[in-house]
């Protein structure tokens, strides 16, 4: 009888090329040969052939982190041979309920549903690390994962909320993995990062959508002037305000996306009209200056007729195929026994191409829905980076330790 040990290296490589990245830990621990071949799955020629136009992402559904694989290879072809997304719970994270997730450098930063602690997961090494707060986290905290010029990984925490009418909790903290400790950053900005906004990280620095903050008779009001802010994890400071190609108000959707750690993209849609959705991409980017080019403009009233949910919406871009994939909740109200809400992916092309894919039912209203998408062939590079720079101080802690 033929066993796995009798198979040729080429056949084993073909088999391993079909193993999800999130399952590589089990493959690597089987034997030395499989460990070596699995590296080719991630970093070698087999990886390039397998990746094609696949996009790998992580999303939070029903408080669980799921892997999401999107293959755009079949769009616009005869018969529209499109492969439906593959969505699977990440088994190592299943014991933990998660509300938000952030990606940087091949790593995933997760915020627990009760906002009591953070969890960082290294998919390639299959390792997890719990991070405790100085005092307490809060459900309206904003987080970012990044690294400094020496590739030391850090976490930024931004908090600004009212415990009561006269009690405001405000500040900035940064956690260093090498020191395994938090420190408080001392500065008072004149801007505000909306609580539902999610950061993206590019070349180690974190970018946030922010708005002007003005104090009027002791109350905080937000004007319509808005911009991006870059947090530099080397200097541990925010840079100057970076211009956006539009002006938005409180009742509008603004969502960021990072393209292959090279460019930023931003989705903008006004709520009052629910019609025009714009996607802009940077053609110049550094911590002190940005310039933008419009990638796509579409009249959503002809497609979905509803605005992208500012709490649950996210997107990614395939520049080669000139399409954007927008993840959104459908337009129904809060789900009941007879009225369900569903997560939907809308695939929109610059040539008028449109297709909607039902991803799954949302069992409850999902605020701070997280969907982090990375093109798979770029993600393979990130996994190598994470493997090199995290191995020295990364500690595996059982997920049920703090349950």
Coordinates of C-alpha atoms in Angstrom, one line a residue:
X1 CA 0.0 0.0 0.0
X2 CA 1.3 3.4 -0.9
X3 CA 1.9 5.8 2.0
X4 CA 2.8 9.5 2.1
X5 CA 6.5 8.7 2.5
X6 CA 6.4 6.9 -0.9
X7 CA 5.2 10.1 -2.7
X8 CA 7.7 12.1 -4.8
X9 CA 8.7 15.6 -3.7
X10 CA 6.9 17.1 -6.7
X11 CA 3.7 15.4 -5.8
X12 CA 4.0 16.3 -2.1
X13 CA 4.7 19.9 -3.1
X14 CA 1.6 19.9 -5.2
X15 CA -0.5 18.6 -2.3
X16 CA 1.0 21.1 0.2
X17 CA 0.4 23.9 -2.3
X18 CA -3.3 23.4 -1.7
X19 CA -3.0 23.6 2.1
X20 CA -4.4 26.8 3.6
X21 CA -1.8 29.1 5.1
X22 CA -3.6 29.0 8.4
X23 CA -3.0 25.2 8.6
X24 CA 0.7 25.3 7.9
X25 CA 1.6 24.9 11.5
X26 CA 0.3 21.3 11.5
X27 CA 2.2 20.5 8.3
X28 CA 5.5 21.9 9.6
X29 CA 5.3 19.9 12.8
X30 CA 4.8 16.5 10.9
X31 CA 8.4 15.9 9.9
X32 CA 11.6 17.7 8.7
X33 CA 10.8 17.0 5.1
X34 CA 7.3 18.4 5.3
X35 CA 8.6 21.4 7.1
X36 CA 11.1 22.1 4.3
X37 CA 8.5 21.6 1.6
X38 CA 6.0 23.8 3.4
X39 CA 8.5 26.7 3.1
X40 CA 8.4 26.2 -0.6
X41 CA 4.6 26.4 -0.4
X42 CA 5.0 29.8 1.1
X43 CA 8.2 31.2 -0.4
X44 CA 9.1 29.1 -3.5
X45 CA 8.0 28.7 -7.1
X46 CA 5.0 26.6 -6.1
X47 CA 3.6 29.6 -4.1
X48 CA 3.7 31.9 -7.1
X49 CA 1.7 29.4 -9.2
X50 CA -0.8 28.7 -6.5
X51 CA -1.4 32.4 -5.6
X52 CA -2.6 33.5 -9.0
X53 CA -5.0 36.4 -8.3
X54 CA -6.1 35.1 -5.0
X55 CA -6.7 37.4 -2.1
X56 CA -6.3 36.1 1.5
X57 CA -8.1 37.9 4.3
X58 CA -9.4 37.6 7.8
X59 CA -12.8 38.6 8.9
X60 CA -14.8 38.6 12.1
X61 CA -18.1 36.8 11.8
X62 CA -20.3 35.9 14.9
X63 CA -17.3 37.0 17.1
X64 CA -15.0 34.5 15.5
X65 CA -12.0 35.1 13.3
X66 CA -12.4 33.4 9.9
X67 CA -10.0 33.1 7.0
X68 CA -11.3 34.3 3.7
X69 CA -9.9 33.4 0.3
X70 CA -11.2 35.4 -2.7
X71 CA -10.2 34.2 -6.2
X72 CA -11.0 36.8 -8.9
X73 CA -9.5 34.6 -11.7
X74 CA -12.8 33.9 -13.3
X75 CA -14.4 37.3 -13.5
X76 CA -15.3 38.8 -16.9
X77 CA -14.7 35.4 -18.5
X78 CA -17.2 33.6 -20.7
X79 CA -19.8 32.1 -18.4
X80 CA -18.4 34.2 -15.6
X81 CA -16.6 31.2 -14.0
X82 CA -16.2 33.0 -10.7
X83 CA -15.2 30.9 -7.6
X84 CA -17.2 31.8 -4.5
X85 CA -15.2 32.9 -1.5
X86 CA -13.9 30.3 0.8
X87 CA -14.6 31.1 4.5
X88 CA -13.4 29.0 7.4
X89 CA -13.0 29.6 11.1
X90 CA -9.4 29.8 12.3
X91 CA -9.3 26.8 14.6
X92 CA -6.5 28.1 16.9
X93 CA -8.5 31.2 17.6
X94 CA -11.9 29.5 18.0
X95 CA -11.9 29.5 21.8
X96 CA -11.8 33.3 21.9
X97 CA -14.6 35.8 21.0
X98 CA -13.2 38.6 18.9
X99 CA -14.6 42.0 18.0
X100 CA -11.9 43.7 15.9
X101 CA -8.8 42.6 13.9
X102 CA -5.8 44.5 12.4
X103 CA -3.1 43.3 10.2
X104 CA 0.6 44.2 9.9
X105 CA 3.7 42.4 8.6
X106 CA 2.0 39.0 8.4
X107 CA 0.6 39.3 11.9
X108 CA -3.0 39.7 13.2
X109 CA -3.9 41.8 16.2
X110 CA -7.2 40.9 17.7
X111 CA -9.4 42.7 20.2
X112 CA -11.5 40.4 22.4
X113 CA -15.3 40.9 22.4
X114 CA -15.3 42.1 26.0
X115 CA -12.4 44.5 25.2
X116 CA -10.5 43.2 28.2
X117 CA -7.3 42.2 26.4
X118 CA -5.5 41.9 23.0
X119 CA -4.3 38.8 21.2
X120 CA -1.6 38.7 18.5
X121 CA -1.4 35.7 16.2
X122 CA 1.4 34.6 13.9
X123 CA -0.2 32.4 11.2
X124 CA 3.0 30.9 9.9
X125 CA 4.5 30.0 13.3
X126 CA 1.1 29.1 14.7
X127 CA 1.9 31.2 17.8
X128 CA -0.3 33.5 19.9
X129 CA 0.5 36.1 22.5
X130 CA -1.8 37.7 25.0
X131 CA -1.4 41.4 25.9
X132 CA -2.8 42.9 29.0
X133 CA -3.6 46.6 29.5
X134 CA -2.0 49.0 32.0
X135 CA -5.4 49.4 33.6
X136 CA -8.4 48.6 31.3
X137 CA -9.2 48.7 27.6
X138 CA -12.4 50.2 26.4
X139 CA -14.7 49.1 23.6
X140 CA -14.2 52.5 21.8
X141 CA -10.4 52.2 21.8
X142 CA -8.6 52.6 18.5
X143 CA -5.6 50.3 17.8
X144 CA -2.8 50.0 15.3
X145 CA -0.1 47.4 14.8
X146 CA 3.3 48.5 13.3
X147 CA 7.0 48.5 13.7
X148 CA 10.0 50.9 13.9
X149 CA 13.1 51.2 11.7
X150 CA 14.7 48.3 13.5
X151 CA 11.7 46.1 12.9
X152 CA 10.6 46.2 16.6
X153 CA 6.9 45.5 16.5
X154 CA 4.6 47.8 18.6
X155 CA 0.9 48.5 19.3
X156 CA -0.6 51.9 19.5
X157 CA -3.7 52.5 21.6
X158 CA -5.8 55.6 21.2
X159 CA -8.6 56.2 23.6
X160 CA -11.0 59.2 23.9
X161 CA -14.4 58.7 25.5
X162 CA -16.6 59.9 28.3
X163 CA -17.2 57.7 31.4
X164 CA -19.9 60.2 32.4
X165 CA -21.0 63.7 31.4
X166 CA -18.2 65.3 33.4
X167 CA -15.6 62.5 33.2
X168 CA -13.5 62.2 30.1
X169 CA -10.9 59.4 29.6
X170 CA -8.3 60.5 27.0
X171 CA -4.8 59.4 26.1
X172 CA -2.3 57.5 24.0
X173 CA -0.3 54.4 24.9
X174 CA 2.2 52.3 23.1
X175 CA 3.2 48.7 23.7
X176 CA 6.6 47.3 22.7
X177 CA 6.9 43.5 22.1
X178 CA 10.7 43.6 22.9
X179 CA 10.1 45.1 26.3
X180 CA 6.7 43.4 26.9
X181 CA 5.4 46.6 28.4
X182 CA 3.2 49.7 27.8
X183 CA 4.2 53.3 28.1
X184 CA 2.1 56.5 28.0
X185 CA 2.7 59.1 25.2
X186 CA 2.4 62.7 26.4
X187 CA 0.8 65.0 23.9
X188 CA -2.6 66.7 23.4
X189 CA -3.8 66.9 19.8
X190 CA -6.4 69.3 18.3
X191 CA -8.0 66.5 16.2
X192 CA -10.1 63.4 16.8
X193 CA -10.0 59.9 15.4
X194 CA -13.7 58.7 15.2
X195 CA -14.2 55.6 17.3
X196 CA -15.4 53.4 14.5
X197 CA -12.5 54.2 12.2
X198 CA -9.9 51.4 11.7
X199 CA -6.3 52.0 11.0
X200 CA -4.2 50.5 8.2
X201 CA -0.4 50.0 8.3
X202 CA 2.0 50.7 5.5
X203 CA 5.8 50.2 5.7
X204 CA 5.4 49.9 9.5
X205 CA 3.6 53.2 10.0
X206 CA -0.1 53.4 10.9
X207 CA -2.6 55.7 9.0
X208 CA -5.8 57.0 10.5
X209 CA -8.8 59.0 9.2
X210 CA -9.2 62.0 11.5
X211 CA -11.2 65.2 11.9
X212 CA -10.7 68.6 13.4
X213 CA -11.7 68.9 17.0
X214 CA -12.8 72.3 18.4
X215 CA -13.8 73.0 22.0
X216 CA -17.0 75.2 22.2
X217 CA -18.2 76.2 25.7
X218 CA -16.7 73.1 27.2
X219 CA -18.1 70.7 24.7
X220 CA -16.3 68.8 21.9
X221 CA -17.7 69.4 18.4
X222 CA -16.4 67.9 15.2
X223 CA -16.2 70.1 12.1
X224 CA -16.2 68.7 8.6
X225 CA -12.5 69.3 7.9
X226 CA -10.9 65.9 7.7
X227 CA -7.5 64.4 6.8
X228 CA -5.2 61.4 7.3
X229 CA -2.7 61.1 10.1
X230 CA 0.4 59.0 10.0
X231 CA 1.8 57.5 13.3
X232 CA 5.5 56.8 13.0
X233 CA 6.4 53.9 15.3
X234 CA 10.1 54.9 15.2
X235 CA 9.6 58.5 16.5
X236 CA 6.4 57.4 18.3
X237 CA 4.7 60.6 17.1
X238 CA 2.0 61.6 14.7
X239 CA 3.1 63.5 11.6
X240 CA 1.4 66.5 9.9
X241 CA -2.1 66.4 8.5
X242 CA -2.2 64.7 5.2
X243 CA -4.8 65.8 2.6
X244 CA -7.7 63.8 1.3
X245 CA -9.1 64.1 -2.2
X246 CA -12.6 65.0 -0.8
X247 CA -14.4 66.6 2.1
X248 CA -16.7 64.5 4.2
X249 CA -19.0 64.9 7.2
X250 CA -20.1 62.8 10.1
X251 CA -22.8 61.0 8.0
X252 CA -20.4 59.6 5.4
X253 CA -18.5 56.4 4.9
X254 CA -14.7 56.7 4.8
X255 CA -12.6 53.4 4.8
X256 CA -8.9 52.8 4.2
X257 CA -7.1 49.9 2.5
X258 CA -3.4 49.2 2.0
X259 CA -2.2 47.9 -1.4
X260 CA 0.8 45.5 -1.1
X261 CA 2.5 47.8 1.5
X262 CA 3.1 50.3 -1.3
X263 CA 0.0 52.4 -1.6
X264 CA -3.0 53.6 0.3
X265 CA -6.6 53.5 -1.0
X266 CA -9.7 55.2 0.4
X267 CA -13.4 54.5 -0.2
X268 CA -15.7 57.5 0.2
X269 CA -19.5 57.6 0.0
X270 CA -22.0 60.3 1.1
X271 CA -24.9 59.0 3.0
X272 CA -27.4 61.7 2.1
X273 CA -27.5 60.7 -1.6
X274 CA -26.3 57.0 -1.3
X275 CA -25.3 57.4 -5.0
X276 CA -21.7 58.1 -5.8
X277 CA -19.0 55.9 -4.3
X278 CA -15.4 56.9 -5.0
X279 CA -12.2 54.9 -4.7
X280 CA -8.9 56.9 -4.6
X281 CA -5.4 55.5 -4.7
X282 CA -2.2 57.3 -3.7
X283 CA 0.4 57.9 -6.4
X284 CA 2.8 59.5 -3.9
X285 CA 3.1 58.6 -0.3
X286 CA 5.4 59.4 2.6
X287 CA 4.8 60.3 6.2
X288 CA 4.6 64.0 5.4
X289 CA 2.8 64.2 2.0
X290 CA 0.2 62.4 -0.1
X291 CA -1.2 62.8 -3.6
X292 CA -4.1 60.9 -5.1
X293 CA -5.5 59.4 -8.3
X294 CA -9.1 58.4 -8.7
X295 CA -9.3 54.6 -9.3
X296 CA -13.1 54.2 -9.6
X297 CA -16.3 56.2 -9.4
X298 CA -19.7 54.3 -9.5
X299 CA -23.3 55.2 -9.1
X300 CA -24.4 52.8 -6.3
X301 CA -28.1 53.7 -6.8
X302 CA -27.9 51.7 -10.0
X303 CA -26.4 48.7 -8.2
X304 CA -27.3 48.3 -4.5
X305 CA -29.1 51.6 -3.8
X306 CA -27.8 51.8 -0.3
X307 CA -24.7 53.3 1.4
X308 CA -21.8 51.2 2.5
X309 CA -22.1 50.6 6.2
X310 CA -19.5 52.8 8.0
X311 CA -19.2 50.3 10.9
X312 CA -19.2 47.1 8.8
X313 CA -17.9 48.1 5.4
X314 CA -14.4 47.4 4.1
X315 CA -12.9 46.8 0.6
X316 CA -9.9 45.7 -1.4
X317 CA -8.6 46.5 -4.9
X318 CA -7.2 44.4 -7.7
X319 CA -5.3 46.9 -9.8
X320 CA -4.6 44.4 -12.6
X321 CA -8.2 43.5 -13.2
X322 CA -9.4 47.1 -12.3
X323 CA -12.0 45.9 -9.9
X324 CA -12.9 46.8 -6.3
X325 CA -14.5 44.3 -3.9
X326 CA -16.6 46.0 -1.2
X327 CA -17.7 44.1 1.8
X328 CA -20.9 45.4 3.3
X329 CA -24.0 44.5 5.4
X330 CA -27.3 44.4 3.6
X331 CA -29.8 47.2 4.1
X332 CA -32.1 45.4 6.5
X333 CA -32.6 46.7 10.0
X334 CA -31.5 44.9 13.2
X335 CA -32.0 41.1 12.6
X336 CA -35.0 39.4 14.1
X337 CA -36.4 35.8 13.8
X338 CA -38.0 36.7 10.5
X339 CA -35.6 39.4 9.2
X340 CA -32.0 38.4 8.8
X341 CA -28.9 40.5 7.8
X342 CA -26.3 39.1 5.5
X343 CA -22.7 40.0 4.8
X344 CA -22.2 40.7 1.1
X345 CA -19.3 41.2 -1.2
X346 CA -19.9 43.5 -4.2
X347 CA -17.4 43.1 -7.1
X348 CA -17.4 46.3 -9.1
X349 CA -15.3 47.0 -12.2
X350 CA -14.4 50.2 -14.0
X351 CA -16.2 48.9 -17.1
X352 CA -19.6 48.5 -15.4
X353 CA -19.0 44.9 -14.3
X354 CA -21.0 44.1 -11.1
X355 CA -21.6 40.9 -9.1
X356 CA -22.8 40.4 -5.5
X357 CA -21.8 37.4 -3.5
X358 CA -23.6 36.4 -0.3
X359 CA -20.9 35.6 2.3
X360 CA -23.1 34.6 5.2
X361 CA -25.7 35.5 7.7
X362 CA -24.9 38.0 10.4
X363 CA -26.5 36.8 13.7
X364 CA -26.5 40.2 15.3
X365 CA -25.7 43.8 14.4
X366 CA -22.0 43.8 13.8
X367 CA -20.3 47.0 14.9
X368 CA -16.5 47.2 14.2
X369 CA -16.8 44.4 11.7
X370 CA -13.2 43.5 10.6
X371 CA -12.2 42.3 7.2
X372 CA -8.5 42.4 6.5
X373 CA -7.5 41.5 2.9
X374 CA -4.0 40.9 1.5
X375 CA -3.1 39.7 -1.9
X376 CA -1.8 36.1 -1.2
X377 CA 1.5 36.4 -3.1
X378 CA 2.3 39.5 -1.1
X379 CA 1.1 37.8 2.1
X380 CA 3.7 35.1 1.5
X381 CA 6.4 37.7 1.7
X382 CA 4.9 39.1 4.9
X383 CA 4.9 35.7 6.5
X384 CA 8.6 35.3 5.8
X385 CA 9.2 38.8 7.4
X386 CA 7.2 37.8 10.5
X387 CA 9.0 34.5 10.8
X388 CA 12.4 36.3 10.8
X389 CA 11.6 39.1 13.2
X390 CA 9.1 37.6 15.7
X391 CA 10.8 34.3 16.4
X392 CA 13.2 35.6 19.1
X393 CA 10.6 36.9 21.6
X394 CA 7.3 35.4 20.5
X395 CA 5.8 33.1 23.2
X396 CA 2.9 30.7 22.7
X397 CA 0.3 30.9 25.5
X398 CA -2.7 28.6 25.5
X399 CA -5.8 30.5 24.4
X400 CA -7.8 29.2 27.4
X401 CA -5.4 30.6 29.9
X402 CA -7.4 33.8 30.3
X403 CA -10.9 32.4 29.3

